[in-house]
Amino acid sequence: MASSVTAERAATGWLLQPALELRPVDPDHAREALADVAASAAENELPRLAGLLAKDGEVQRFLAAVFDLSPFLRDLARRRPQMLAALLDRTVPERLEAIGSEIEACWQGEGVSEAELMKRLRLLKTEAHFLIALADLAGEADTQATVQRLSVLADGCVRAATAFLLAAAHRQGKLKLPDPSDPAHGSGLIVLGMGKLGAHELNFSSDIDLILFFDHKAVVGDPMEATDIFSRLARRLVRIMQDRTEHGYVFRTDLRLRPDPGSTPLAIPVEAALTYYEGRGQNWERAAMIKARPVAGDIEAGEAFLKELRPYVWRKYMDYAAIADVHSIKRQIHAHKGHGEIAVKGHNVKLGRGGIREIEFFVQTQQLIAGGRFPELRGRETVKMLSQLAGNGWITAEARDALASQYWFLRRVEHAVQMVADEQTHMLPEDDEGLERIAHMLGFADADAFSRAFRASLVEVERHYAALFEAAPELSTGMGNLVFTGDVDDPDTLQTLHTLGFQRPSDICRVIRAWHFGRYRVTRSAEARERLTELTPALLEAFGKTRRADEALMRFDEFLSGLPAGVQLFSLLQSNPALLRLMATIMGAAPKLAAIITRRPHVFDGLLDPALLSELPDRKYLAGRLSAFLEGDRAYEEVLDRLRIFAAEQKFLIGVRLLAGSIDARRAGRAFSDLADLTIGAALDAVTAEFEVRHGRIAGARVALLGMGKLGSQELTAGSDVDLILLYDHDPEADESNGGKPLAPAHYYSRFTQRLIAAVSAPTAEGVLYELDLRLRPSGNKGPVATHMEAFRKYQRQDAWTWEQMALTRARPVAGDDGLCAELAGEIAAILAQPRDAAKVRREASDMRKLIEEEKPPRDLWDIKLVPGGLIDLEFIAQVAALTGKFTGKPGTTATADILAGLAPDYADAGMREELVRAYGFYLAITQIIRLCLTGPFDRDDVPPGLSDLLLAVTDLPDFSVLEAELKEKAATVRRDFDSILRGRKK
């Protein structure tokens, strides 16, 4: 197909057929310009081209329009008509490919001097530049193809110049290259293309931004001379690329994106660069590194360098200070004259409102925020990243489509502006004729039609950009005076605080003055204080709405007092009003969550993931997150710390989903349990590897962790301890482990279990993973901490008490050897299926419940676990059913709610089943919220109003008194059912 198109074009004598119709601004001038080029073709003995240009047709009208609209392209064609003549025999892509090959080879050959290289590069680049422009104006290439072609051209020129300079240094004895025929390979010189070059997005008259780093491995002699050698090479590279000669220039070249350019050499050692970025790197430098790409020199070394920089650029925790930095840069740009309003004449297509930079910032800031956690958001190309952001739910499909479309439209406008005279400008002309010229280059009928499309584009871009960044809070909010300077309270401010809901306004003034005076580490920097000053009105308003405003703000103050820095947090809250409201809810209603974020501020990062409330925290989701968080080779202690960090963050995020209503209490219980399974399983793996280093393995050794209680039934709450039994098995003949310090099996697993308990429960700098309770093992605290599988089997079948077998109905293997876990599950099923005296089991369960009531009476109605008719009654009803064959559901079910729903009709009738299931769901909803929000017991007389609201929301009740009445009724109903089922009393 392609060859037939080429043949058809060849028949017309021209291999670039215009797909767009261009109209000149001045038709007479256009004809004259075309005649001038035809005359030049004749003078240069190019009769075919001269003959073609003398004809009248679509091609001739297109070229005449081009030469009228672009004086730069007209002058090039007049000086070098051979560039046009080449298209009589080759298509633009074919000729560009040939030019690329010539550029790659132009540094080679005997006696090629620097001057000769400069000439060759300039001539080849000029031809490629000319052809790329023609193809763009003709519509042969869309804007995406044009920027790609320009970037490939620049890559080739930089590679050729770099190879030439490295080879020269090798010949001079300054460098010893591994392969002089391929100087770049193994040279240690890294040439990074930054900005639009790095992203393959160069515009028509772009500068190219480069940074040069080096490893001195190829330097001959004193390594201390390496900086001087490579800096001189960098200076020559710039000269080769940008000095203007009679043949023009290659690309204007800028090295100012390197670290601290005012005081560093032009080429910087890799070690020094890494030290700088990790210790002093700025957020704008992180943003710049998103697009960095090795373009010349030692490409492998460049890729390795960027890999080293990944933790600096892509942080695990989301970074909101970056948003504020970008926003402040944008404000500075807008402060320049002409950028404050959307206009057409004189508008800066790149930096003005609604311009290209806004789209780039829109993408880059979200990459900075989330790229640490989502590697797929680390791409260099703007439009591809818009698609990826939409795919991940960070932006809407509508925003993606609109911004992508406008991005390419604005890039076309930018190219047209620059093609007129090959000037590095982004400003639309301020005169009517100039604007008409741009309109015609872009295929519009006139300047008015272009202006309408251009203004609509700017408005659309600005709308999306504004939604992300332009919600900067005002210090004057209409709520009244808020003055916190000086030492004396401002009377109007006291009144404003009282109106907002604060009971002790003078104390609040004192607290806020302490912030502004920088008395905490978090507010010592001027930037942090400025951010907090901007945030304060919204902060006070949000805390005022919690109905415990003073308490909420004091908790927030305690939170601030422990922070090492605050710019990121204040920036986060400032750019996310919904997050600020959630923070206020937590501080006012959930002291337990408040304590978590006080200790671990970074857990707040996860809240900005747009998928947080829509993505269910199921086992697969959590396992993927945990795997990514633990990736890489890590020391034992670091693994344990990272498990604590991960568990704390995910508990918090599961809790937030529960507070927000995106998951119910039942799903939260499963999520908390899956999290415990996975993190304790990972701790088991880490302990196993560490323990085996010292003590080796026992032949045939297998370990399984049996989850009991709420872990086994997948009903953990945010504050649950974890009940476990560790079981093991090994070859019967094994008498000791095979390590440097061998141990007998019983001693081995006793020590191993103690190590696991320490790994999970010992406090480290990152706190405790879980409090472990192993008292449900055979013989309780009197028995060994680890249990042999055979001993477990024998004990459960012959010696276990009824309450121990009731506990076994909730047992579930949660981690360890898959084979042993399966065997254990089968053994438990067999034990539970043994024939029993049902009346005896019911009687013993009833006696046990009575004993608990006597020894641990409930505090009040809100002691939902212990209150008569509370959770223990429901659990006992379910456990007795599972032990006595009165559960009709799926074998192996451990969840209390599922067992209650599957009670046999002769054990509980349909009405009773419904009552029990509803009561359990009601209790679970209340318990999950209370355990999430409070560290201590629920005090009816001191309920934070925000917590009352949350409890009413999860129970769907209108008033707290109604909630209490419902609680009493549920307890009475459950106790009647308990008496009926286990004590034989009629309802």
PDB file of C-alpha atoms in Angstrom, residues 129-224:
ATOM      1  CA  HIS A 129      14.671  20.937  10.542  1.00  0.00           C
ATOM      2  CA  PHE A 130      13.383  22.218   7.210  1.00  0.00           C
ATOM      3  CA  LEU A 131      11.800  18.901   6.231  1.00  0.00           C
ATOM      4  CA  ILE A 132      10.188  18.401   9.663  1.00  0.00           C
ATOM      5  CA  ALA A 133       8.593  21.854   9.365  1.00  0.00           C
ATOM      6  CA  LEU A 134       7.309  21.197   5.849  1.00  0.00           C
ATOM      7  CA  ALA A 135       5.834  17.831   6.855  1.00  0.00           C
ATOM      8  CA  ASP A 136       4.142  19.442   9.858  1.00  0.00           C
ATOM      9  CA  LEU A 137       2.609  22.270   7.831  1.00  0.00           C
ATOM     10  CA  ALA A 138       1.512  19.841   5.131  1.00  0.00           C
ATOM     11  CA  GLY A 139      -0.221  17.582   7.657  1.00  0.00           C
ATOM     12  CA  GLU A 140       2.018  14.639   6.669  1.00  0.00           C
ATOM     13  CA  ALA A 141       2.976  14.439  10.359  1.00  0.00           C
ATOM     14  CA  ASP A 142       0.794  15.327  13.318  1.00  0.00           C
ATOM     15  CA  THR A 143       2.218  17.339  16.195  1.00  0.00           C
ATOM     16  CA  GLN A 144       3.087  14.222  18.179  1.00  0.00           C
ATOM     17  CA  ALA A 145       5.182  12.909  15.282  1.00  0.00           C
ATOM     18  CA  THR A 146       6.796  16.329  14.832  1.00  0.00           C
ATOM     19  CA  VAL A 147       8.010  16.609  18.431  1.00  0.00           C
ATOM     20  CA  GLN A 148       9.270  13.018  18.252  1.00  0.00           C
ATOM     21  CA  ARG A 149      11.221  13.772  15.045  1.00  0.00           C
ATOM     22  CA  LEU A 150      12.762  16.926  16.535  1.00  0.00           C
ATOM     23  CA  SER A 151      13.790  15.015  19.665  1.00  0.00           C
ATOM     24  CA  VAL A 152      15.338  12.141  17.689  1.00  0.00           C
ATOM     25  CA  LEU A 153      17.253  14.732  15.644  1.00  0.00           C
ATOM     26  CA  ALA A 154      18.609  16.387  18.786  1.00  0.00           C
ATOM     27  CA  ASP A 155      19.539  13.011  20.308  1.00  0.00           C
ATOM     28  CA  GLY A 156      21.568  12.113  17.230  1.00  0.00           C
ATOM     29  CA  CYS A 157      23.418  15.444  17.158  1.00  0.00           C
ATOM     30  CA  VAL A 158      24.328  15.268  20.862  1.00  0.00           C
ATOM     31  CA  ARG A 159      25.458  11.647  20.500  1.00  0.00           C
ATOM     32  CA  ALA A 160      27.692  12.456  17.535  1.00  0.00           C
ATOM     33  CA  ALA A 161      29.296  15.465  19.235  1.00  0.00           C
ATOM     34  CA  THR A 162      29.825  13.499  22.464  1.00  0.00           C
ATOM     35  CA  ALA A 163      31.393  10.555  20.623  1.00  0.00           C
ATOM     36  CA  PHE A 164      33.728  12.928  18.781  1.00  0.00           C
ATOM     37  CA  LEU A 165      34.886  14.585  22.020  1.00  0.00           C
ATOM     38  CA  LEU A 166      35.385  11.283  23.862  1.00  0.00           C
ATOM     39  CA  ALA A 167      37.390   9.866  20.973  1.00  0.00           C
ATOM     40  CA  ALA A 168      39.540  13.023  20.899  1.00  0.00           C
ATOM     41  CA  ALA A 169      40.202  12.750  24.656  1.00  0.00           C
ATOM     42  CA  HIS A 170      41.196   9.122  24.164  1.00  0.00           C
ATOM     43  CA  ARG A 171      43.637  10.018  21.367  1.00  0.00           C
ATOM     44  CA  GLN A 172      45.129  12.753  23.564  1.00  0.00           C
ATOM     45  CA  GLY A 173      45.768  10.219  26.363  1.00  0.00           C
ATOM     46  CA  LYS A 174      43.391  11.884  28.822  1.00  0.00           C
ATOM     47  CA  LEU A 175      40.911   9.004  28.783  1.00  0.00           C
ATOM     48  CA  LYS A 176      41.360   5.289  28.256  1.00  0.00           C
ATOM     49  CA  LEU A 177      38.160   4.065  26.646  1.00  0.00           C
ATOM     50  CA  PRO A 178      37.198   0.360  26.612  1.00  0.00           C
ATOM     51  CA  ASP A 179      36.257   0.548  22.920  1.00  0.00           C
ATOM     52  CA  PRO A 180      37.622   3.559  20.958  1.00  0.00           C
ATOM     53  CA  SER A 181      35.451   2.598  17.970  1.00  0.00           C
ATOM     54  CA  ASP A 182      32.400   3.099  20.215  1.00  0.00           C
ATOM     55  CA  PRO A 183      33.670   5.871  22.493  1.00  0.00           C
ATOM     56  CA  ALA A 184      30.511   6.320  24.537  1.00  0.00           C
ATOM     57  CA  HIS A 185      30.319   2.708  25.703  1.00  0.00           C
ATOM     58  CA  GLY A 186      31.878   2.326  29.166  1.00  0.00           C
ATOM     59  CA  SER A 187      33.199   5.903  29.125  1.00  0.00           C
ATOM     60  CA  GLY A 188      31.553   6.846  32.409  1.00  0.00           C
ATOM     61  CA  LEU A 189      30.235  10.088  30.868  1.00  0.00           C
ATOM     62  CA  ILE A 190      26.503  10.523  31.439  1.00  0.00           C
ATOM     63  CA  VAL A 191      24.617  13.038  29.315  1.00  0.00           C
ATOM     64  CA  LEU A 192      21.053  13.421  30.522  1.00  0.00           C
ATOM     65  CA  GLY A 193      18.470  15.081  28.320  1.00  0.00           C
ATOM     66  CA  MET A 194      16.070  17.068  30.474  1.00  0.00           C
ATOM     67  CA  GLY A 195      12.704  18.703  29.959  1.00  0.00           C
ATOM     68  CA  LYS A 196      11.183  18.388  26.522  1.00  0.00           C
ATOM     69  CA  LEU A 197      14.231  16.613  25.128  1.00  0.00           C
ATOM     70  CA  GLY A 198      14.047  13.953  27.824  1.00  0.00           C
ATOM     71  CA  ALA A 199      10.342  13.469  27.151  1.00  0.00           C
ATOM     72  CA  HIS A 200      10.727  13.362  23.340  1.00  0.00           C
ATOM     73  CA  GLU A 201       8.637  16.548  23.206  1.00  0.00           C
ATOM     74  CA  LEU A 202      10.967  19.173  21.679  1.00  0.00           C
ATOM     75  CA  ASN A 203       9.336  22.148  20.023  1.00  0.00           C
ATOM     76  CA  PHE A 204      10.476  23.611  16.711  1.00  0.00           C
ATOM     77  CA  SER A 205      12.979  26.115  18.118  1.00  0.00           C
ATOM     78  CA  SER A 206      13.677  24.466  21.477  1.00  0.00           C
ATOM     79  CA  ASP A 207      16.763  24.910  23.504  1.00  0.00           C
ATOM     80  CA  ILE A 208      17.992  21.560  24.740  1.00  0.00           C
ATOM     81  CA  ASP A 209      18.622  21.130  28.470  1.00  0.00           C
ATOM     82  CA  LEU A 210      21.478  18.799  29.326  1.00  0.00           C
ATOM     83  CA  ILE A 211      23.163  17.711  32.560  1.00  0.00           C
ATOM     84  CA  LEU A 212      26.568  16.018  32.467  1.00  0.00           C
ATOM     85  CA  PHE A 213      27.730  13.635  35.192  1.00  0.00           C
ATOM     86  CA  PHE A 214      30.741  11.358  35.125  1.00  0.00           C
ATOM     87  CA  ASP A 215      32.383   8.382  36.735  1.00  0.00           C
ATOM     88  CA  HIS A 216      36.169   8.805  36.582  1.00  0.00           C
ATOM     89  CA  LYS A 217      36.807   5.111  35.743  1.00  0.00           C
ATOM     90  CA  ALA A 218      38.076   5.977  32.233  1.00  0.00           C
ATOM     91  CA  VAL A 219      40.371   8.798  33.350  1.00  0.00           C
ATOM     92  CA  VAL A 220      44.101   8.240  32.847  1.00  0.00           C
ATOM     93  CA  GLY A 221      46.270   9.410  35.727  1.00  0.00           C
ATOM     94  CA  ASP A 222      45.038  11.374  38.714  1.00  0.00           C
ATOM     95  CA  PRO A 223      41.273  10.905  39.262  1.00  0.00           C
ATOM     96  CA  MET A 224      41.251  14.387  40.794  1.00  0.00           C
TER      97      MET A 224
END
